[in-house]
mmCIF file of C-alpha atoms and ligand atoms in Angstrom:
data_model
loop_
_atom_site.group_PDB
_atom_site.id
_atom_site.type_symbol
_atom_site.label_atom_id
_atom_site.label_comp_id
_atom_site.label_asym_id
_atom_site.label_seq_id
_atom_site.Cartn_x
_atom_site.Cartn_y
_atom_site.Cartn_z
ATOM 1 C CA MET A 235 133.392 -49.412 219.634
ATOM 2 C CA THR A 236 132.849 -45.887 220.467
ATOM 3 C CA SER A 237 131.014 -44.563 224.159
ATOM 4 C CA ALA A 238 128.399 -44.286 221.897
ATOM 5 C CA GLY A 239 127.621 -47.674 220.871
ATOM 6 C CA ALA A 240 128.317 -47.517 217.423
ATOM 7 C CA VAL A 241 131.308 -48.927 215.647
ATOM 8 C CA ASP A 242 133.846 -46.823 214.597
ATOM 9 C CA LEU A 243 134.088 -46.197 210.881
ATOM 10 C CA SER A 244 137.090 -43.962 210.982
ATOM 11 C CA VAL A 245 140.076 -44.769 208.462
ATOM 12 C CA ASN A 246 143.225 -43.078 206.661
ATOM 13 C CA ILE A 247 143.891 -42.330 203.737
ATOM 14 C CA GLY A 248 147.759 -41.142 205.070
ATOM 15 C CA ALA A 249 148.134 -38.688 207.941
ATOM 16 C CA LEU A 250 144.505 -37.866 207.011
ATOM 17 C CA ARG A 251 141.693 -39.511 209.291
ATOM 18 C CA LEU A 252 137.616 -39.573 208.048
ATOM 19 C CA ARG A 253 135.570 -40.359 210.780
ATOM 20 C CA ASN A 254 133.867 -42.438 208.126
ATOM 21 C CA PRO A 255 134.952 -44.477 204.613
ATOM 22 C CA ILE A 256 132.401 -41.577 202.807
ATOM 23 C CA LEU A 257 132.470 -38.502 200.639
ATOM 24 C CA ALA A 258 130.785 -37.001 198.563
ATOM 25 C CA ALA A 259 132.799 -37.039 194.880
ATOM 26 C CA SER A 260 133.776 -33.739 192.899
ATOM 27 C CA GLY A 261 131.388 -31.903 190.358
ATOM 28 C CA THR A 262 128.256 -34.675 191.633
ATOM 29 C CA PHE A 263 128.475 -32.125 195.151
ATOM 30 C CA GLY A 264 128.444 -28.050 194.129
ATOM 31 C CA TYR A 265 131.201 -26.934 196.853
ATOM 32 C CA GLY A 266 128.993 -28.212 199.550
ATOM 33 C CA VAL A 267 127.505 -25.467 200.672
ATOM 34 C CA GLU A 268 124.731 -26.016 197.921
ATOM 35 C CA PHE A 269 124.048 -29.180 199.553
ATOM 36 C CA ALA A 270 123.962 -28.054 203.759
ATOM 37 C CA HIS A 271 120.146 -28.056 203.750
ATOM 38 C CA LEU A 272 120.118 -30.914 202.180
ATOM 39 C CA LEU A 273 122.076 -33.944 204.807
ATOM 40 C CA ASP A 274 124.271 -34.100 207.288
ATOM 41 C CA LEU A 275 127.674 -32.809 206.261
ATOM 42 C CA ASN A 276 129.272 -33.315 209.429
ATOM 43 C CA LYS A 277 127.966 -37.169 209.311
ATOM 44 C CA ILE A 278 129.265 -38.480 206.066
ATOM 45 C CA GLY A 279 133.516 -38.702 205.578
ATOM 46 C CA GLY A 280 134.293 -34.845 203.735
ATOM 47 C CA PHE A 281 133.620 -34.069 200.192
ATOM 48 C CA VAL A 282 135.068 -33.390 197.255
ATOM 49 C CA THR A 283 134.855 -29.904 195.604
ATOM 50 C CA LYS A 284 133.688 -29.059 192.224
ATOM 51 C CA GLY A 285 137.123 -28.699 189.907
ATOM 52 C CA LEU A 286 139.122 -25.431 190.237
ATOM 53 C CA SER A 287 140.676 -23.855 187.237
ATOM 54 C CA LEU A 288 142.732 -20.549 188.336
ATOM 55 C CA GLU A 289 140.429 -18.363 186.194
ATOM 56 C CA PRO A 290 136.577 -19.288 186.430
ATOM 57 C CA ILE A 291 134.950 -21.236 183.572
ATOM 58 C CA GLN A 292 131.602 -20.665 181.826
ATOM 59 C CA GLY A 293 131.210 -24.121 180.758
ATOM 60 C CA SER A 294 129.923 -26.174 178.234
ATOM 61 C CA PRO A 295 126.479 -25.568 176.221
ATOM 62 C CA ALA A 296 122.610 -27.249 177.297
ATOM 63 C CA PRO A 297 121.729 -29.858 177.447
ATOM 64 C CA ARG A 298 124.786 -31.052 180.173
ATOM 65 C CA LEU A 299 122.941 -34.138 181.118
ATOM 66 C CA CYS A 300 121.446 -37.128 179.620
ATOM 67 C CA GLU A 301 119.804 -40.439 181.081
ATOM 68 C CA THR A 302 121.474 -43.319 179.608
ATOM 69 C CA PRO A 303 120.542 -47.034 180.667
ATOM 70 C CA SER A 304 122.143 -47.712 184.194
ATOM 71 C CA GLY A 305 123.648 -44.722 183.794
ATOM 72 C CA MET A 306 123.940 -40.854 182.736
ATOM 73 C CA LEU A 307 126.031 -38.612 181.060
ATOM 74 C CA ASN A 308 127.501 -35.332 181.512
ATOM 75 C CA ALA A 309 128.934 -32.538 179.658
ATOM 76 C CA VAL A 310 129.670 -29.481 182.094
ATOM 77 C CA GLY A 311 132.478 -28.470 180.526
ATOM 78 C CA LEU A 312 134.284 -28.360 183.872
ATOM 79 C CA GLN A 313 132.141 -24.635 184.642
ATOM 80 C CA ASN A 314 133.657 -23.660 188.306
ATOM 81 C CA VAL A 315 133.597 -19.681 189.787
ATOM 82 C CA GLY A 316 138.061 -20.125 189.603
ATOM 83 C CA VAL A 317 140.559 -20.450 192.381
ATOM 84 C CA ARG A 318 140.357 -17.163 194.290
ATOM 85 C CA ALA A 319 135.981 -16.952 194.179
ATOM 86 C CA PHE A 320 136.131 -19.912 195.969
ATOM 87 C CA VAL A 321 138.753 -18.889 198.731
ATOM 88 C CA ALA A 322 136.548 -15.552 199.104
ATOM 89 C CA GLU A 323 133.180 -16.781 198.874
ATOM 90 C CA LYS A 324 133.485 -20.419 199.492
ATOM 91 C CA ILE A 325 135.591 -21.271 202.263
ATOM 92 C CA PRO A 326 134.556 -19.195 205.097
ATOM 93 C CA VAL A 327 130.327 -20.598 204.488
ATOM 94 C CA LEU A 328 132.589 -23.768 204.851
ATOM 95 C CA ARG A 329 134.661 -23.430 207.723
ATOM 96 C CA ASP A 330 130.664 -24.184 209.745
ATOM 97 C CA PHE A 331 131.096 -27.364 209.125
ATOM 98 C CA ASP A 332 132.979 -30.160 210.252
ATOM 99 C CA THR A 333 133.790 -32.027 207.979
ATOM 100 C CA LEU A 334 136.677 -32.838 205.395
ATOM 101 C CA VAL A 335 136.596 -30.817 201.871
ATOM 102 C CA ILE A 336 139.138 -32.225 199.623
ATOM 103 C CA ALA A 337 139.978 -29.169 196.678
ATOM 104 C CA ASN A 338 139.489 -31.046 193.436
ATOM 105 C CA VAL A 339 142.195 -29.377 191.154
ATOM 106 C CA PHE A 340 142.526 -28.887 187.217
ATOM 107 C CA GLY A 341 144.743 -26.829 184.332
ATOM 108 C CA TYR A 342 145.929 -27.126 181.141
ATOM 109 C CA SER A 343 149.047 -27.368 181.985
ATOM 110 C CA ALA A 344 151.145 -28.876 184.258
ATOM 111 C CA ASP A 345 152.039 -25.194 186.068
ATOM 112 C CA GLU A 346 148.601 -24.006 186.226
ATOM 113 C CA TYR A 347 147.796 -27.409 188.400
ATOM 114 C CA SER A 348 150.254 -25.986 190.615
ATOM 115 C CA GLU A 349 149.644 -22.445 190.716
ATOM 116 C CA VAL A 350 146.029 -23.194 191.760
ATOM 117 C CA ILE A 351 147.126 -25.404 194.610
ATOM 118 C CA ARG A 352 149.830 -22.479 195.246
ATOM 119 C CA ILE A 353 146.134 -20.267 195.753
ATOM 120 C CA LEU A 354 144.350 -22.380 197.649
ATOM 121 C CA GLU A 355 147.779 -23.538 200.468
ATOM 122 C CA ASP A 356 147.346 -19.975 201.570
ATOM 123 C CA ALA A 357 143.877 -21.089 202.485
ATOM 124 C CA PRO A 358 142.345 -22.177 205.711
ATOM 125 C CA GLY A 359 140.017 -25.325 206.576
ATOM 126 C CA LEU A 360 141.269 -27.362 203.437
ATOM 127 C CA ALA A 361 141.567 -31.438 203.913
ATOM 128 C CA ALA A 362 143.578 -32.317 200.874
ATOM 129 C CA TYR A 363 144.211 -32.102 197.129
ATOM 130 C CA GLU A 364 142.633 -34.311 194.439
ATOM 131 C CA LEU A 365 144.321 -33.431 191.618
ATOM 132 C CA ASN A 366 141.795 -34.201 188.208
ATOM 133 C CA ILE A 367 144.155 -35.416 185.282
ATOM 134 C CA SER A 368 142.541 -36.122 183.043
ATOM 135 C CA CYS A 369 142.470 -33.507 181.077
ATOM 136 C CA PRO A 370 143.656 -32.155 178.226
ATOM 137 C CA ASN A 371 147.624 -30.913 178.374
ATOM 138 C CA VAL A 372 146.777 -27.842 175.869
ATOM 139 C CA LYS A 373 150.906 -27.544 175.257
ATOM 140 C CA GLN A 374 150.991 -31.002 174.423
ATOM 141 C CA GLY A 375 148.313 -31.508 171.653
ATOM 142 C CA GLY A 376 145.721 -32.020 174.362
ATOM 143 C CA ILE A 377 146.527 -35.290 174.817
ATOM 144 C CA GLN A 378 145.298 -36.092 178.754
ATOM 145 C CA PHE A 379 148.401 -35.679 181.404
ATOM 146 C CA GLY A 380 146.347 -38.674 182.656
ATOM 147 C CA SER A 381 147.029 -41.115 180.100
ATOM 148 C CA ASP A 382 150.884 -41.040 179.688
ATOM 149 C CA PRO A 383 152.754 -41.633 182.670
ATOM 150 C CA VAL A 384 156.149 -39.228 181.668
ATOM 151 C CA MET A 385 153.194 -36.703 182.634
ATOM 152 C CA VAL A 386 151.063 -37.702 185.130
ATOM 153 C CA SER A 387 154.709 -38.059 187.212
ATOM 154 C CA GLN A 388 155.069 -34.149 185.673
ATOM 155 C CA VAL A 389 151.644 -33.211 186.481
ATOM 156 C CA VAL A 390 151.858 -34.925 190.366
ATOM 157 C CA GLY A 391 155.668 -33.709 190.818
ATOM 158 C CA LEU A 392 155.045 -30.271 190.672
ATOM 159 C CA ALA A 393 151.513 -30.312 192.179
ATOM 160 C CA ARG A 394 153.359 -32.407 195.747
ATOM 161 C CA LYS A 395 156.076 -29.336 195.609
ATOM 162 C CA ALA A 396 153.325 -26.827 195.725
ATOM 163 C CA ALA A 397 151.109 -29.099 197.862
ATOM 164 C CA ALA A 398 153.540 -28.280 201.341
ATOM 165 C CA LYS A 399 151.690 -28.272 203.488
ATOM 166 C CA ARG A 400 148.450 -31.187 202.588
ATOM 167 C CA PRO A 401 148.180 -34.304 201.340
ATOM 168 C CA LEU A 402 147.932 -34.642 197.531
ATOM 169 C CA TRP A 403 145.545 -37.421 195.703
ATOM 170 C CA ALA A 404 145.886 -38.067 192.049
ATOM 171 C CA LYS A 405 142.770 -38.411 190.711
ATOM 172 C CA LEU A 406 142.619 -41.555 187.348
ATOM 173 C CA SER A 407 141.059 -41.546 184.316
ATOM 174 C CA PRO A 408 139.904 -44.590 183.324
ATOM 175 C CA LEU A 409 140.599 -44.302 179.693
ATOM 176 C CA VAL A 410 144.577 -45.920 180.342
ATOM 177 C CA THR A 411 145.774 -49.254 178.924
ATOM 178 C CA ASP A 412 147.293 -50.355 181.574
ATOM 179 C CA ILE A 413 146.408 -48.542 185.165
ATOM 180 C CA GLY A 414 149.386 -49.872 186.933
ATOM 181 C CA LEU A 415 151.427 -47.676 185.411
ATOM 182 C CA ILE A 416 149.912 -44.339 185.933
ATOM 183 C CA ALA A 417 148.990 -45.390 189.454
ATOM 184 C CA ARG A 418 152.855 -46.134 189.658
ATOM 185 C CA ALA A 419 154.196 -43.371 188.270
ATOM 186 C CA ALA A 420 151.237 -40.993 190.728
ATOM 187 C CA GLU A 421 152.640 -42.927 193.715
ATOM 188 C CA GLU A 422 156.564 -42.597 193.010
ATOM 189 C CA ALA A 423 155.652 -38.569 191.893
ATOM 190 C CA GLY A 424 154.906 -38.047 195.327
ATOM 191 C CA ALA A 425 150.997 -39.232 195.605
ATOM 192 C CA ASP A 426 149.660 -39.636 199.230
ATOM 193 C CA GLY A 427 146.558 -41.505 197.992
ATOM 194 C CA LEU A 428 145.236 -42.801 194.529
ATOM 195 C CA THR A 429 141.128 -41.474 193.339
ATOM 196 C CA VAL A 430 139.605 -44.113 190.456
ATOM 197 C CA ALA A 431 137.903 -43.464 188.746
ATOM 198 C CA ASN A 432 136.823 -40.135 186.394
ATOM 199 C CA THR A 433 134.007 -40.742 184.528
ATOM 200 C CA TYR A 434 134.054 -43.323 180.719
ATOM 201 C CA PRO A 435 133.705 -40.307 177.608
ATOM 202 C CA ALA A 436 130.631 -41.570 175.659
ATOM 203 C CA MET A 437 127.752 -40.451 173.370
ATOM 204 C CA SER A 438 124.594 -41.365 173.136
ATOM 205 C CA LEU A 439 122.649 -40.118 169.279
ATOM 206 C CA ASP A 440 118.373 -38.853 169.412
ATOM 207 C CA ALA A 441 117.229 -41.242 167.110
ATOM 208 C CA ALA A 442 115.386 -39.077 164.956
ATOM 209 C CA THR A 443 117.420 -36.680 164.556
ATOM 210 C CA GLY A 444 120.947 -37.902 164.692
ATOM 211 C CA GLN A 445 121.813 -34.936 167.029
ATOM 212 C CA SER A 446 123.744 -35.179 170.260
ATOM 213 C CA ARG A 447 121.858 -35.911 173.673
ATOM 214 C CA LEU A 448 124.121 -33.410 174.993
ATOM 215 C CA GLY A 449 125.343 -29.995 173.973
ATOM 216 C CA CYS A 450 128.141 -30.836 173.076
ATOM 217 C CA PRO A 451 128.535 -34.762 170.437
ATOM 218 C CA THR A 452 130.293 -36.245 174.272
ATOM 219 C CA GLY A 453 129.975 -36.044 177.684
ATOM 220 C CA GLY A 454 131.557 -38.715 180.628
ATOM 221 C CA LEU A 455 129.601 -41.761 181.327
ATOM 222 C CA SER A 456 129.026 -42.409 185.467
ATOM 223 C CA GLY A 457 126.617 -43.878 187.482
ATOM 224 C CA PRO A 458 125.703 -47.639 188.368
ATOM 225 C CA ALA A 459 127.221 -49.070 184.494
ATOM 226 C CA ILE A 460 130.714 -48.591 185.050
ATOM 227 C CA ARG A 461 130.416 -50.008 188.497
ATOM 228 C CA PRO A 462 132.091 -53.422 187.927
ATOM 229 C CA ILE A 463 134.243 -51.176 184.761
ATOM 230 C CA THR A 464 136.205 -48.945 187.449
ATOM 231 C CA LEU A 465 135.525 -51.818 190.366
ATOM 232 C CA ARG A 466 137.962 -54.322 188.143
ATOM 233 C CA LEU A 467 140.089 -50.854 187.920
ATOM 234 C CA VAL A 468 140.230 -50.107 192.003
ATOM 235 C CA TRP A 469 141.478 -53.788 192.177
ATOM 236 C CA GLU A 470 144.348 -53.424 190.076
ATOM 237 C CA VAL A 471 145.222 -50.098 191.011
ATOM 238 C CA ALA A 472 145.433 -51.524 195.120
ATOM 239 C CA LYS A 473 147.550 -53.855 193.970
ATOM 240 C CA THR A 474 150.117 -52.210 192.195
ATOM 241 C CA VAL A 475 150.782 -49.176 194.891
ATOM 242 C CA ARG A 476 151.077 -49.281 198.167
ATOM 243 C CA ILE A 477 149.881 -45.304 198.645
ATOM 244 C CA PRO A 478 145.522 -45.156 199.706
ATOM 245 C CA VAL A 479 142.854 -45.734 196.840
ATOM 246 C CA ILE A 480 139.559 -43.922 197.459
ATOM 247 C CA GLY A 481 137.141 -46.678 194.858
ATOM 248 C CA LEU A 482 134.146 -45.086 192.938
ATOM 249 C CA GLY A 483 132.043 -44.992 190.192
ATOM 250 C CA GLY A 484 128.476 -46.496 190.558
ATOM 251 C CA ILE A 485 127.909 -46.681 193.774
ATOM 252 C CA GLU A 486 124.023 -46.564 195.559
ATOM 253 C CA LYS A 487 123.942 -49.806 197.540
ATOM 254 C CA VAL A 488 126.210 -50.350 200.386
ATOM 255 C CA ASP A 489 126.708 -53.619 198.512
ATOM 256 C CA ASP A 490 128.600 -51.602 196.441
ATOM 257 C CA VAL A 491 130.524 -49.895 199.143
ATOM 258 C CA LEU A 492 131.302 -53.664 200.295
ATOM 259 C CA GLU A 493 132.655 -54.462 197.132
ATOM 260 C CA TYR A 494 134.583 -51.380 196.494
ATOM 261 C CA LEU A 495 136.408 -52.199 199.635
ATOM 262 C CA ALA A 496 136.957 -55.635 199.067
ATOM 263 C CA ALA A 497 138.934 -54.718 195.739
ATOM 264 C CA GLY A 498 141.113 -52.633 198.056
ATOM 265 C CA ALA A 499 139.340 -49.130 198.742
ATOM 266 C CA THR A 500 140.024 -47.358 201.726
ATOM 267 C CA ALA A 501 137.360 -45.445 201.016
ATOM 268 C CA VAL A 502 134.392 -44.557 198.805
ATOM 269 C CA GLN A 503 133.164 -41.377 197.031
ATOM 270 C CA VAL A 504 129.568 -41.496 195.717
ATOM 271 C CA GLY A 505 128.624 -39.042 192.784
ATOM 272 C CA THR A 506 125.423 -39.550 190.698
ATOM 273 C CA ALA A 507 123.423 -41.232 193.213
ATOM 274 C CA SER A 508 123.463 -37.448 194.683
ATOM 275 C CA PHE A 509 121.097 -36.523 191.857
ATOM 276 C CA VAL A 510 118.901 -38.824 192.942
ATOM 277 C CA SER A 511 119.130 -38.908 196.873
ATOM 278 C CA PRO A 512 121.357 -35.525 197.522
ATOM 279 C CA ASP A 513 121.502 -37.001 200.824
ATOM 280 C CA ALA A 514 122.959 -40.022 199.322
ATOM 281 C CA ALA A 515 126.595 -39.977 201.053
ATOM 282 C CA GLU A 516 124.522 -40.037 204.639
ATOM 283 C CA LEU A 517 122.921 -42.341 203.230
ATOM 284 C CA LEU A 518 125.084 -44.918 202.940
ATOM 285 C CA ALA A 519 127.522 -44.107 205.808
ATOM 286 C CA ARG A 520 124.425 -44.884 207.979
ATOM 287 C CA GLY A 521 123.789 -47.527 206.639
ATOM 288 C CA LEU A 522 127.139 -49.025 206.419
ATOM 289 C CA GLN A 523 127.219 -48.173 210.309
ATOM 290 C CA TYR A 524 123.960 -50.534 210.211
ATOM 291 C CA ARG A 525 125.800 -53.329 208.770
ATOM 292 C CA ALA A 526 128.907 -53.355 210.638
ATOM 293 C CA GLU A 527 126.832 -53.475 213.637
ATOM 294 C CA GLU A 528 124.870 -56.432 211.936
ATOM 295 C CA TYR A 529 127.469 -58.457 211.616
ATOM 296 C CA ASN A 530 129.607 -57.309 215.136
ATOM 297 C CA TYR A 531 132.820 -55.773 213.398
ATOM 298 C CA SER A 532 134.598 -53.932 215.583
ATOM 299 C CA ASN A 533 135.963 -51.326 213.362
ATOM 300 C CA MET A 534 136.386 -50.609 210.045
ATOM 301 C CA SER A 535 140.022 -53.138 209.452
ATOM 302 C CA ASP A 536 138.217 -56.041 211.243
ATOM 303 C CA LEU A 537 135.417 -55.450 208.616
ATOM 304 C CA LYS A 538 137.527 -55.688 205.673
ATOM 305 C CA ALA A 539 140.205 -57.872 206.842
ATOM 306 C CA LYS A 540 136.611 -60.324 206.869
ATOM 307 C CA LEU A 541 135.706 -58.644 203.658
ATOM 308 C CA VAL A 542 138.986 -59.653 201.874
ATOM 309 C CA LEU A 543 138.667 -63.290 203.169
ATOM 310 C CA LYS A 544 135.471 -63.616 201.461
ATOM 311 C CA PHE A 545 136.209 -61.805 198.505
ATOM 312 C CA ASN A 546 139.778 -64.194 197.966
HETATM 313 C C1 LIG B 187 127.898 -34.127 186.363
HETATM 314 C C2 LIG B 187 128.928 -34.268 186.698
HETATM 315 C C3 LIG B 187 130.321 -33.765 187.184
HETATM 316 C C4 LIG B 187 131.919 -34.149 186.832
HETATM 317 N N1 LIG B 187 132.499 -32.958 187.447
HETATM 318 C C5 LIG B 187 133.733 -33.610 188.143
HETATM 319 C C6 LIG B 187 135.076 -32.602 188.450
HETATM 320 O O1 LIG B 187 134.759 -31.274 188.146
HETATM 321 N N2 LIG B 187 136.540 -33.528 188.477
HETATM 322 C C7 LIG B 187 136.397 -34.536 188.379
HETATM 323 O O2 LIG B 187 137.478 -35.059 189.262
HETATM 324 N N3 LIG B 187 135.437 -35.405 188.262
HETATM 325 C C8 LIG B 187 134.237 -35.055 187.879
HETATM 326 N N4 LIG B 187 133.163 -35.883 187.794
HETATM 327 C C9 LIG B 187 133.271 -37.352 187.384
HETATM 328 C C10 LIG B 187 132.788 -37.923 188.802
HETATM 329 O O3 LIG B 187 133.445 -37.552 190.239
HETATM 330 C C11 LIG B 187 133.128 -39.305 189.163
HETATM 331 O O4 LIG B 187 134.789 -39.945 189.359
HETATM 332 C C12 LIG B 187 132.531 -40.291 188.144
HETATM 333 O O5 LIG B 187 130.502 -39.451 188.440
HETATM 334 C C13 LIG B 187 132.272 -41.854 188.670
HETATM 335 O O6 LIG B 187 131.242 -41.589 189.817
HETATM 336 P P1 LIG B 187 129.513 -42.000 190.165
HETATM 337 O O7 LIG B 187 129.645 -43.137 188.796
HETATM 338 O O8 LIG B 187 129.530 -42.113 191.451
HETATM 339 O O9 LIG B 187 128.620 -41.010 189.643
HETATM 340 C C14 LIG B 187 131.490 -34.977 187.476
HETATM 341 C C15 LIG B 187 130.576 -36.367 187.158
HETATM 342 C C16 LIG B 187 129.749 -35.898 187.049
HETATM 343 C C17 LIG B 187 128.474 -37.177 186.967
#
């Protein structure tokens, strides 16, 4: 218990200490600053920025989002201001908040990922990097980095060398045959944590016209529809690697958080739920606090130990 009588919900992801295990997910929380008036950033474990690339990206044509049964499709096209504008314009504002900022990084070649990290290394106020490896490797025919253990090893290894100052997480693609193989490749190449997982390629057509309901033919599926599928991936990865796993996919309620923790995650991220309630991450952190008090857990290790017992 903390001095205020509340249960200590802090967790460690390697050397990084989070005040609680609830983070807001990349691409669903802007650069954090846009959400500062909608929730108390100081009450969540932290947040992951929109994906950052070497140059600004305009993104895909509208519409970029559409609802699907129990989920949402998005085709944002990785729109972002570019890493230099993030450092110059967003980081100075974020310094006013006592929350962990994790920079989500992507590129179209392994070198580009490292280049983005090198620029971020000189910026203050970041807690860690998260590599979005669900990106096409343009130099190798557009195959996703995250679908091939050799490419995962290459991109994580190079990023590891560039990220001298901060922890490095790899965010895995769910679209793989054996996620354990990919997870091991990322761990061996030096990742400090694994985020599981990104969205699932999917499509939705207008039955009257046959046209895509997005500006692109396909998009990424997120929300409650994917939760059971991603939960299984988290479980696979957590029993395969020693590094911490951060689970995400369809989390809306405290029970969903507990489900991911029971499957082996150390922390979780909240994505699509922030579109429904921008303060979803804060509400979940508070809900987890109430639940921990109700069940008399003394801290997160206690909670996890009891959950895993129930799980087995
Ligand atoms: C609109 C939108 C944009 C996203 N952009 C990114 C991104 O830039 N980088 C990334 O790694 N993941 C991105 N994601 C994936 C989410 O971070 C998350 O992995 C996924 O939505 C599953 O979690 P959820 O079901 O809680 O939304 C995006 C998701 C959505 C819905």
